[in-house]
Tab-separated table of N, CA and C in Angstrom:
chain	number	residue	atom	x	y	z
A	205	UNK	N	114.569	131.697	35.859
A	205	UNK	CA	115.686	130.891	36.267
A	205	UNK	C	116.742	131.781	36.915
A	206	UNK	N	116.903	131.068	37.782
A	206	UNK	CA	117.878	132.490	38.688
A	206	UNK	C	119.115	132.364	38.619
A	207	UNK	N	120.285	133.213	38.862
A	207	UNK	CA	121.653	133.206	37.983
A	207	UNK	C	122.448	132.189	39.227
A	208	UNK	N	122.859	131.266	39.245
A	208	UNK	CA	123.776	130.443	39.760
A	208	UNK	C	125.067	131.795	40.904
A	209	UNK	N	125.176	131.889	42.004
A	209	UNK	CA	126.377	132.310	42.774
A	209	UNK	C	127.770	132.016	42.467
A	210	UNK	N	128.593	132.675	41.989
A	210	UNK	CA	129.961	133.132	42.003
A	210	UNK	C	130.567	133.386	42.995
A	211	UNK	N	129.908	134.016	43.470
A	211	UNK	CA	130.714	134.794	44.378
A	211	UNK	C	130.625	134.136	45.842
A	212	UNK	N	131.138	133.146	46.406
A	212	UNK	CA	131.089	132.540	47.801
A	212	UNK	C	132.178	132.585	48.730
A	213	UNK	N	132.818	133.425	48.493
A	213	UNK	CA	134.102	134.092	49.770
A	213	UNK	C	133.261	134.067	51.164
A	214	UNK	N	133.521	133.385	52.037
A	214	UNK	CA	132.955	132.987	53.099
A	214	UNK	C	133.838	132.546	54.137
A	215	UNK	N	134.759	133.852	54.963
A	215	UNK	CA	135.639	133.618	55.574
A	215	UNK	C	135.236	133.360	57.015
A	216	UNK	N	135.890	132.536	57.227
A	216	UNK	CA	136.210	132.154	58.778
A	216	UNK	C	135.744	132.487	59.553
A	217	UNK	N	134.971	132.597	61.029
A	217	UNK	CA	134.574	133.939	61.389
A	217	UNK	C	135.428	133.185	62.935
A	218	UNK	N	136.730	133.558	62.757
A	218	UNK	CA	137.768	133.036	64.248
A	218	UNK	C	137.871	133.932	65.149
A	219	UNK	N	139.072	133.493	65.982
A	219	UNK	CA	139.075	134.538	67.012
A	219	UNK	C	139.715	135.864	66.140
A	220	UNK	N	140.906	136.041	65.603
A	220	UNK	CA	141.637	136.957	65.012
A	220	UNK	C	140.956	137.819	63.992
A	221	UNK	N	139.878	136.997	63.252
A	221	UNK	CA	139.180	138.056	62.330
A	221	UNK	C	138.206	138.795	62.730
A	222	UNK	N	137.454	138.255	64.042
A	222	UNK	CA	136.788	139.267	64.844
A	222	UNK	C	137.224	140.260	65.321
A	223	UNK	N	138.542	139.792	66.005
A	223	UNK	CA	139.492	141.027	66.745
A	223	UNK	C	139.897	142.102	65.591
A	224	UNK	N	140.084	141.520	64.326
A	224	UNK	CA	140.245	142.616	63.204
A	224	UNK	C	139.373	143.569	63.141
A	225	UNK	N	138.358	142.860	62.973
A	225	UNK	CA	136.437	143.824	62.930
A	225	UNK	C	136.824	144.988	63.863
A	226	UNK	N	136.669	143.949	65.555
A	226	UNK	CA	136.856	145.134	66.463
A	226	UNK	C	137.918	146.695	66.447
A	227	UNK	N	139.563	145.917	66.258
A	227	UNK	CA	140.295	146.984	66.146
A	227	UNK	C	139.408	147.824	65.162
A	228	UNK	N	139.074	147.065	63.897
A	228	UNK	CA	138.891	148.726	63.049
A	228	UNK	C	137.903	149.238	63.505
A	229	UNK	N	136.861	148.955	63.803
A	229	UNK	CA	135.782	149.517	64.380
A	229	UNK	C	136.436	150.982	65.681
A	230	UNK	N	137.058	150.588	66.344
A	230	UNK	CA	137.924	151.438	67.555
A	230	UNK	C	138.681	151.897	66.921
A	231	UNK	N	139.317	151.375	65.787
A	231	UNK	CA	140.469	152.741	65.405
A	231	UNK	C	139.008	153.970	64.150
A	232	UNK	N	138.243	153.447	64.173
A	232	UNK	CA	136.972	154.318	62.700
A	232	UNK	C	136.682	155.150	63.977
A	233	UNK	N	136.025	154.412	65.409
A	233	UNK	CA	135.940	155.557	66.398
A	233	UNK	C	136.601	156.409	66.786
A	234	UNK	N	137.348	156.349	67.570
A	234	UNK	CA	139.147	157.140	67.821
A	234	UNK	C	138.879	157.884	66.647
A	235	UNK	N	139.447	157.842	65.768
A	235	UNK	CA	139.747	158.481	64.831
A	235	UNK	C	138.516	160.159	64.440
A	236	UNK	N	137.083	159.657	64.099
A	236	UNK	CA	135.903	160.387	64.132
A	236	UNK	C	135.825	161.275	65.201
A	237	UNK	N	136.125	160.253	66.466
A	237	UNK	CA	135.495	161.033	67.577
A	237	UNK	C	136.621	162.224	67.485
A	238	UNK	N	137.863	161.919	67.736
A	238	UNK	CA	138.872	162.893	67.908
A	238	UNK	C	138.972	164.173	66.797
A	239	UNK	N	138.720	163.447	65.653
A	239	UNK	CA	138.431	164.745	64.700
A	239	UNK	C	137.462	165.618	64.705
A	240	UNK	N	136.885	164.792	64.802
A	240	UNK	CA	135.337	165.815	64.922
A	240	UNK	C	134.661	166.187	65.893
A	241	UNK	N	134.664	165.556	67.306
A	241	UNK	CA	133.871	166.130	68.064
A	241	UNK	C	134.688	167.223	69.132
A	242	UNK	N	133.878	168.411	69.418
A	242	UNK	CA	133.955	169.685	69.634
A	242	UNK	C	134.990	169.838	70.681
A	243	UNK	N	134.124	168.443	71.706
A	243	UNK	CA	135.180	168.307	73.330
A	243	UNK	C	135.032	166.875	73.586
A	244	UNK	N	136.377	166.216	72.678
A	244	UNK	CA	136.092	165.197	73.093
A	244	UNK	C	136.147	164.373	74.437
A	245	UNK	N	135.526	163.151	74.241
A	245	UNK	CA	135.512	162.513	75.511
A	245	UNK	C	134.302	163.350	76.604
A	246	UNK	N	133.498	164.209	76.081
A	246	UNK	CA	132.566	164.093	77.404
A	246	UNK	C	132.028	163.447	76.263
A	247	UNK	N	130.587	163.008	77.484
A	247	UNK	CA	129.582	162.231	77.301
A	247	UNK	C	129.055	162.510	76.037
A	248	UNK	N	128.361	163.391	75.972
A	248	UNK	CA	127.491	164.210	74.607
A	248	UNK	C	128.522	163.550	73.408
A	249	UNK	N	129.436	164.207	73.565
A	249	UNK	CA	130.418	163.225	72.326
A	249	UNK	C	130.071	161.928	72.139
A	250	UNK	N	130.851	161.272	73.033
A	250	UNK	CA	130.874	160.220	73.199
A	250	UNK	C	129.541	159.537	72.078
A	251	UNK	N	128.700	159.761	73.134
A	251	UNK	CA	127.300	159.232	72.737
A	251	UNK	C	127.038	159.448	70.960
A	252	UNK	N	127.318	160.838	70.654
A	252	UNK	CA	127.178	161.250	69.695
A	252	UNK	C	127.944	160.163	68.471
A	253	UNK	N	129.454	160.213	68.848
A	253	UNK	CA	130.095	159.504	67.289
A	253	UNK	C	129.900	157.942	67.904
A	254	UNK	N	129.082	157.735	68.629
A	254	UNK	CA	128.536	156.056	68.888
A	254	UNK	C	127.705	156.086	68.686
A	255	UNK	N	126.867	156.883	67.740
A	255	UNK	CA	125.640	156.565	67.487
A	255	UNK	C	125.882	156.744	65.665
A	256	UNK	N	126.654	157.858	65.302
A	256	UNK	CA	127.600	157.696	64.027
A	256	UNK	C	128.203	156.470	63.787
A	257	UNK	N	129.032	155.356	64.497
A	257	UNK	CA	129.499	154.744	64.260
A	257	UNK	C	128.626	153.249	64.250
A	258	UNK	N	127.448	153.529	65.015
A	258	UNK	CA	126.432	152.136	65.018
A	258	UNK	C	125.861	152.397	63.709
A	259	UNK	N	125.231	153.539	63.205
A	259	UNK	CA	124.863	153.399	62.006
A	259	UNK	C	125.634	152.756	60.614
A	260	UNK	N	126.797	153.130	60.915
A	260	UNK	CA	128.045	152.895	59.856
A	260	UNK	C	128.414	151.351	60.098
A	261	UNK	N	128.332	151.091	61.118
A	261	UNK	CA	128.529	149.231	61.231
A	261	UNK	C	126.988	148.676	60.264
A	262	UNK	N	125.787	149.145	61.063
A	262	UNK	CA	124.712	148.640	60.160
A	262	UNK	C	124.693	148.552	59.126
A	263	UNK	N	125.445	150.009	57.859
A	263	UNK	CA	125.515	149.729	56.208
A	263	UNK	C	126.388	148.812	56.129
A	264	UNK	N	127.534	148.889	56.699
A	264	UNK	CA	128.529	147.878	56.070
A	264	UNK	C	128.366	146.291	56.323
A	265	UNK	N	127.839	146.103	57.437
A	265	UNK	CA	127.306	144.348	57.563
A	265	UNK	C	125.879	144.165	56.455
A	266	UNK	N	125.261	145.133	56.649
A	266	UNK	CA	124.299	144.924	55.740
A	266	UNK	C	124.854	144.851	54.402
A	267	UNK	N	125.634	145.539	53.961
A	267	UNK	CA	126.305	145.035	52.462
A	267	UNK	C	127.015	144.049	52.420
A	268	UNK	N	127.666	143.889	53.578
A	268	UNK	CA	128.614	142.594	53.316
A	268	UNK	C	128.075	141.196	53.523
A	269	UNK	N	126.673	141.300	54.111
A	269	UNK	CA	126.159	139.579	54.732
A	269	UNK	C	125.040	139.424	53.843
A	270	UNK	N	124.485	140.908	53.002
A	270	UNK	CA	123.148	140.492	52.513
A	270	UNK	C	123.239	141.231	50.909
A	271	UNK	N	123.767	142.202	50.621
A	271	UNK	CA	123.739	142.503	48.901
A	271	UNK	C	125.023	141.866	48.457
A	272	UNK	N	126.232	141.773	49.457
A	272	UNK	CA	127.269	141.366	48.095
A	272	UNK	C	127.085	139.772	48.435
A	273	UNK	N	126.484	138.407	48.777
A	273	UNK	CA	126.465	137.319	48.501
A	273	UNK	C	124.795	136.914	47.966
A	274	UNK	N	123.895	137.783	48.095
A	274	UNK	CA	122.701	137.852	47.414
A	274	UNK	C	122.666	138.661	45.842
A	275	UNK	N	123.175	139.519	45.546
A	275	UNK	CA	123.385	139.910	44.723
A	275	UNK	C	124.596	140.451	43.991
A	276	UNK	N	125.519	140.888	44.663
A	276	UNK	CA	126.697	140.980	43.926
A	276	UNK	C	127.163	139.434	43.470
A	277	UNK	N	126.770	138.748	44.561
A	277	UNK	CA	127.659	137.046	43.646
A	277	UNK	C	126.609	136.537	43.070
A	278	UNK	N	125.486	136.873	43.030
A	278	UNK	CA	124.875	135.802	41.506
A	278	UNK	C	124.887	137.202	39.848
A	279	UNK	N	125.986	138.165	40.571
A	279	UNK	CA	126.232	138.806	38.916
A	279	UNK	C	124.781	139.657	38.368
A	280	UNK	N	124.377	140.479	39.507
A	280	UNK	CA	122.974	141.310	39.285
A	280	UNK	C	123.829	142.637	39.523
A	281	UNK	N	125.298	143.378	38.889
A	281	UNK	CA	125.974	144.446	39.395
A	281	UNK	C	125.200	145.322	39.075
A	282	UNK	N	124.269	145.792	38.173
A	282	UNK	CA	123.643	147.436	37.980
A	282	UNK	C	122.993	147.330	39.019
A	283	UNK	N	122.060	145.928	39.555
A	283	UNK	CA	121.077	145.816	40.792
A	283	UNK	C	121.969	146.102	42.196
A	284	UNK	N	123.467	145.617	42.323
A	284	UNK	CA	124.315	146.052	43.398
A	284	UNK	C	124.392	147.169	43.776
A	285	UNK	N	124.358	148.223	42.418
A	285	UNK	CA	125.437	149.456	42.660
A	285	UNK	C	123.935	150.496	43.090
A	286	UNK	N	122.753	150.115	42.692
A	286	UNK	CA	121.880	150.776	42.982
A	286	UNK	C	121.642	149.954	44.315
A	287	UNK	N	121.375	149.177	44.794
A	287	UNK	CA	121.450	148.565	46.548
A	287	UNK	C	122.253	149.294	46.975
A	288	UNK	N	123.929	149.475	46.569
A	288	UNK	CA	124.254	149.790	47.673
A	288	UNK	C	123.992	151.153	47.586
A	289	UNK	N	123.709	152.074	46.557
A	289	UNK	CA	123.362	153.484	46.572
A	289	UNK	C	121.939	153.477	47.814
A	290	UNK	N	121.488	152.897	47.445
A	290	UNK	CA	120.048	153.116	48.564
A	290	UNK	C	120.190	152.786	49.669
A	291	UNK	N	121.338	151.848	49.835
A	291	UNK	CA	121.479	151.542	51.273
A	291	UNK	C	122.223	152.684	52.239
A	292	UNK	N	123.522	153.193	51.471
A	292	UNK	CA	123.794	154.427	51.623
A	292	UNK	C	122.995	155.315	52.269
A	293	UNK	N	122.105	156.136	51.294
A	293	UNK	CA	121.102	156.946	51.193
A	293	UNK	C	120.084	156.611	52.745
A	294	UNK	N	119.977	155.563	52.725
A	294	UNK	CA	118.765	154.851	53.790
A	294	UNK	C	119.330	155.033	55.096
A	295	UNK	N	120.717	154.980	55.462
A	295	UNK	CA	121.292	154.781	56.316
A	295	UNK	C	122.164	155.875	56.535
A	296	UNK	N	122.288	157.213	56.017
A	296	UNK	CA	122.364	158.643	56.253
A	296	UNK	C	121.136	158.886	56.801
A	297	UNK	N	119.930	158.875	56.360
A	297	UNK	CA	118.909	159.546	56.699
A	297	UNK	C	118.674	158.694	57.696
A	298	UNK	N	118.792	157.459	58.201
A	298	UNK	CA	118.723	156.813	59.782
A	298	UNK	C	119.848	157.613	60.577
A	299	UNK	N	120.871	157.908	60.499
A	299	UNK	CA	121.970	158.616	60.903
A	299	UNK	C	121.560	160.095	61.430
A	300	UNK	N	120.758	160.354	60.506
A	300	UNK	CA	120.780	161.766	60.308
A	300	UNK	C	119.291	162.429	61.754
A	301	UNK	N	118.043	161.273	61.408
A	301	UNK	CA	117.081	160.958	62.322
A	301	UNK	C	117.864	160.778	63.807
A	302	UNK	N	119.261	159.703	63.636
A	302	UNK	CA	119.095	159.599	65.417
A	302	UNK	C	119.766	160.654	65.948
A	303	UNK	N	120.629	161.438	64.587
A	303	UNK	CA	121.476	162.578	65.556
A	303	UNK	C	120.417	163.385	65.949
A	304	UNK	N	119.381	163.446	65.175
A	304	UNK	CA	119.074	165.219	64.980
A	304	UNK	C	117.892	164.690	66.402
A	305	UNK	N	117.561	163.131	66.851
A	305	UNK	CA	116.661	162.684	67.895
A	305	UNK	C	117.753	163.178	69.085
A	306	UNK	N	118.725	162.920	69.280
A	306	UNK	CA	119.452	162.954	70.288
A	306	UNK	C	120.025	164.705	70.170
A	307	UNK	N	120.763	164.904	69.125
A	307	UNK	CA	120.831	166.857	69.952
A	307	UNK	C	119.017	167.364	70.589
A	308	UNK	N	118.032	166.658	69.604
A	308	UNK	CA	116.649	167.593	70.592
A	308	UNK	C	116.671	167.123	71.432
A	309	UNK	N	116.850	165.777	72.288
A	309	UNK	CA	116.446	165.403	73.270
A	309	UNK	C	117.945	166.042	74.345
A	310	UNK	N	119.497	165.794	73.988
A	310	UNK	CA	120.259	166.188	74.763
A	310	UNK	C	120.462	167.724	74.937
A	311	UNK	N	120.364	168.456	73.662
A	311	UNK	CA	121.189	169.624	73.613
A	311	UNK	C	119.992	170.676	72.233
A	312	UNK	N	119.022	170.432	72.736
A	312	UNK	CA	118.320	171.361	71.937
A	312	UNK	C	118.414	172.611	71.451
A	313	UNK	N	119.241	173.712	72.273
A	313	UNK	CA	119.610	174.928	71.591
A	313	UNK	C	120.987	174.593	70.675
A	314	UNK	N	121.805	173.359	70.786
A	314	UNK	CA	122.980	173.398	69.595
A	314	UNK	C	122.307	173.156	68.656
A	315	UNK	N	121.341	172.479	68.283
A	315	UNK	CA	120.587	171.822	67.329
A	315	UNK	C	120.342	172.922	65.962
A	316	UNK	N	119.664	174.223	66.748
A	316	UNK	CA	119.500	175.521	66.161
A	316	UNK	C	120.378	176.232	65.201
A	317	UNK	N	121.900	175.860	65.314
A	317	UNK	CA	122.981	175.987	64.795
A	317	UNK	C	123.273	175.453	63.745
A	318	UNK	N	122.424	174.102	63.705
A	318	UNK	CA	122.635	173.562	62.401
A	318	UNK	C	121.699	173.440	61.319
A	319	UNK	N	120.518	174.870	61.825
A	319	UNK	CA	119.868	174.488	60.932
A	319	UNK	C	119.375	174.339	59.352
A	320	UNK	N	121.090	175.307	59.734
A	320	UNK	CA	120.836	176.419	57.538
A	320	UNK	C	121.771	175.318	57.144
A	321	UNK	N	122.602	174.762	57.964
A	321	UNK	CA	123.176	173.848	57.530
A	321	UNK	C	122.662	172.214	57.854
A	322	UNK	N	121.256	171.781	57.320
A	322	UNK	CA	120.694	170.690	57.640
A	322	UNK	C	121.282	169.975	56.516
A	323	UNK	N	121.073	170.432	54.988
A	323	UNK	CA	121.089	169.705	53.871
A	323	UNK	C	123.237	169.709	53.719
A	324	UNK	N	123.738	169.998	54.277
A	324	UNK	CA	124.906	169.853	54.192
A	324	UNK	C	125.676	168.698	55.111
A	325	UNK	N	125.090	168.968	56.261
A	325	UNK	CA	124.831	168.034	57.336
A	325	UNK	C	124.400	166.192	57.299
A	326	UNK	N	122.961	166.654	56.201
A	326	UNK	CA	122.634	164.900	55.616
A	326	UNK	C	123.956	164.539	54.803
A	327	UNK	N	124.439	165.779	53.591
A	327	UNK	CA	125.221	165.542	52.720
A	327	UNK	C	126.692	164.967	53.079
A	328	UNK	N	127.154	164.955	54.241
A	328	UNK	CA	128.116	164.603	55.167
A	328	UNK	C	128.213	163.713	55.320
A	329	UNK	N	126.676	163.547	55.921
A	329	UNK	CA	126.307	161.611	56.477
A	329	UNK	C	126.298	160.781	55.428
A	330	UNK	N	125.939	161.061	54.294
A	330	UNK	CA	125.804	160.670	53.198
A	330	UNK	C	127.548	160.046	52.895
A	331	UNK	N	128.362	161.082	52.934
A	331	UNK	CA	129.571	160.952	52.391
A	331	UNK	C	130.386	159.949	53.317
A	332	UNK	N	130.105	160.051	54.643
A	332	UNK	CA	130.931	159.371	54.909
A	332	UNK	C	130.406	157.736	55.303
A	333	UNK	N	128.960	158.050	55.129
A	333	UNK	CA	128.457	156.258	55.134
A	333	UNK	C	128.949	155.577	53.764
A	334	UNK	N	128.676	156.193	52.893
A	334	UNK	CA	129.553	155.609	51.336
A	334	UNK	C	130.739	155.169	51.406
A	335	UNK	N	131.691	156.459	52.242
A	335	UNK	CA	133.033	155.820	51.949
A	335	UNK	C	133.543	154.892	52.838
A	336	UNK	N	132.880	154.342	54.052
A	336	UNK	CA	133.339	153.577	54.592
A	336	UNK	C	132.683	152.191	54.117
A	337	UNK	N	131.653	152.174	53.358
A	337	UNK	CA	130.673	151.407	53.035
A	337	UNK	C	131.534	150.824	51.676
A	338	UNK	N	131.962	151.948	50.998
A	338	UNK	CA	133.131	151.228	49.381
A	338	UNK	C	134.460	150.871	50.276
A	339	UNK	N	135.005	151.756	51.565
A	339	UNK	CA	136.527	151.170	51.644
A	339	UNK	C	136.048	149.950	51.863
A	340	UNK	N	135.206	149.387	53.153
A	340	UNK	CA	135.235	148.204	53.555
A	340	UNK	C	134.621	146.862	52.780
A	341	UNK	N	133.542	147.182	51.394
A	341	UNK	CA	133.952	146.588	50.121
A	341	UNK	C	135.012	146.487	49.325
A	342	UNK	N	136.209	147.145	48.779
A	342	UNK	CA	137.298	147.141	48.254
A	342	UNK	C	138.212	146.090	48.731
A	343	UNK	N	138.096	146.547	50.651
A	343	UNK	CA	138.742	145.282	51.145
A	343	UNK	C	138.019	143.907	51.350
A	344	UNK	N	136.620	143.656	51.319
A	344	UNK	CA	136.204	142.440	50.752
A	344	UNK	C	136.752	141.906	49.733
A	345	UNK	N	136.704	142.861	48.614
A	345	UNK	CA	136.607	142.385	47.227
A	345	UNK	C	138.110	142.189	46.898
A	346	UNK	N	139.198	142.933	47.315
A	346	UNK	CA	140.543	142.404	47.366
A	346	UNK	C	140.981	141.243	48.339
A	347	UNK	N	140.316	140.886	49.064
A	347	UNK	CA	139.990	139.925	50.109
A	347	UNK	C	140.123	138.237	49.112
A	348	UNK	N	138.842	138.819	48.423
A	348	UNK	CA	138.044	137.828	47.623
A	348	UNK	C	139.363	137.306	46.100
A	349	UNK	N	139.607	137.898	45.602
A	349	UNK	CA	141.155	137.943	44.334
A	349	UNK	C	141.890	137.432	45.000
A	350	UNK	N	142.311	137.562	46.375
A	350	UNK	CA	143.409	136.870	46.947
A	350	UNK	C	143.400	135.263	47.841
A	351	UNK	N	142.128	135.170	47.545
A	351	UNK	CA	142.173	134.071	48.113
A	351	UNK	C	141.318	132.665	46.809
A	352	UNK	N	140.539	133.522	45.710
A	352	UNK	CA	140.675	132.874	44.533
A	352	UNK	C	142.121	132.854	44.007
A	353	UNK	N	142.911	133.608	43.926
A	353	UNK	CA	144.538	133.661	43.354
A	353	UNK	C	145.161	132.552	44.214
A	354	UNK	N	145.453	132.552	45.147
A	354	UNK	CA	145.593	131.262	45.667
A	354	UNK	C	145.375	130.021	45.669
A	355	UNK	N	143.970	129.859	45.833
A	355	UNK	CA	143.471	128.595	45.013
A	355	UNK	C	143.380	128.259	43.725
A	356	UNK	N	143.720	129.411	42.343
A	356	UNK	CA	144.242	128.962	41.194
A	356	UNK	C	146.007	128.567	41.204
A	357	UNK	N	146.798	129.092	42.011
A	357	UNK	CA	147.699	128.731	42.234
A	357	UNK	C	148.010	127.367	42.496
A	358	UNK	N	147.147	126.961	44.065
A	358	UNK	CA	147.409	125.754	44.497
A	358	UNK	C	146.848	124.548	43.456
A	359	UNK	N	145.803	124.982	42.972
A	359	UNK	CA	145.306	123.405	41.823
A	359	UNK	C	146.335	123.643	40.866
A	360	UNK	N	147.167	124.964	40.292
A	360	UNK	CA	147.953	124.747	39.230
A	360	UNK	C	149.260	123.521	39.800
A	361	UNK	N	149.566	124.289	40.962
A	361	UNK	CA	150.270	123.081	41.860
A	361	UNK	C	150.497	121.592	41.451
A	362	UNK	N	149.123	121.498	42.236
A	362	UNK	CA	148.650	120.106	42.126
A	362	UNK	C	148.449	118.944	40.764
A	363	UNK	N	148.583	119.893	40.091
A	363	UNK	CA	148.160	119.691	38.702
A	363	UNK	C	149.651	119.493	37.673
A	364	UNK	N	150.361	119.951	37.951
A	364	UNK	CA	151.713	120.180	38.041
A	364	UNK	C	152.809	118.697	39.056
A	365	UNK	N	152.261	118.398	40.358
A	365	UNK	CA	153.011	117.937	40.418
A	365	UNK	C	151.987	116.358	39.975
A	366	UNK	N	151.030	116.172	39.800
A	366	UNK	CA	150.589	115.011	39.141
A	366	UNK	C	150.758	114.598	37.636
């Protein structure tokens, strides 16, 4: 018998909350590219933290459209926290595959540079697919309190003025 859903926060998908998506998406780029890449704005960059940043959209829609209303809301959390650990994990090492596809195919002697540092390198990808993967859960999940808080509000309301 399978556990009944809780969890059905199922916002809007309008013009303004897309444009939200987008800004953050462009300010997560901006931000990466400028920190981290060597010279930014050529191409090689470019390409590079857009291929960082497609991976990092993939964990986080994938957690947000398919483990937290499949399993975080029917209340399977040890089964969540290990999803999203593997999804993590799954999606560094996709990260990690298209960089290390694209320096051999663009820039094969930088590649060489990183090689004592490979396992530090996954460990990176690792870190920062997680943390954008928990910020942009946190703000689901504070998302989600504030708009149940509201609607216990408004029936107290209602309830109140009947």
């Amino acid at each position: 018998m399978g556990a009944t859903s809780t969890y059905n926060y199922q916002p809007a998908w309008d013009r303004k909350r897309i444009g939200l998506h987008v800004l953050f998406w462009v300010i997560f780029f901006l931000y990466n590219h400028l920190a981290f890449a060597p010279m930014p704005f050529s191409l090689t960059n470019i390409v590079t933290t857009l291929i960082f940043i497609f991976s990092h959209i993939l964990a986080v829609y994938t957690n947000l459209f398919v483990l937290i209303p499949r399993i975080f809301g029917k209340r399977r959390y040890a089964l969540y926290v290990l999803s999203v650990i593997g999804l993590c994990v799954f999606f560094s090492i996709f990260l990690a595959v298209m960089i290390y596809s694209w320096f051999q195919w663009m820039l094969p002697d930088a590649w060489l540079g990183f090689s004592s540092d490979k396992e530090m390198f996954v460990g990176t990808f690792f870190g920062s697919t997680s943390s954008v993967v928990f910020l942009t859960t946190g703000i689901r999940m504070v998302r989600q309190l504030m708009t149940t808080e509201k609607r216990r509000r408004e029936l107290e309301k209602e309830k109140l003025e009947t």
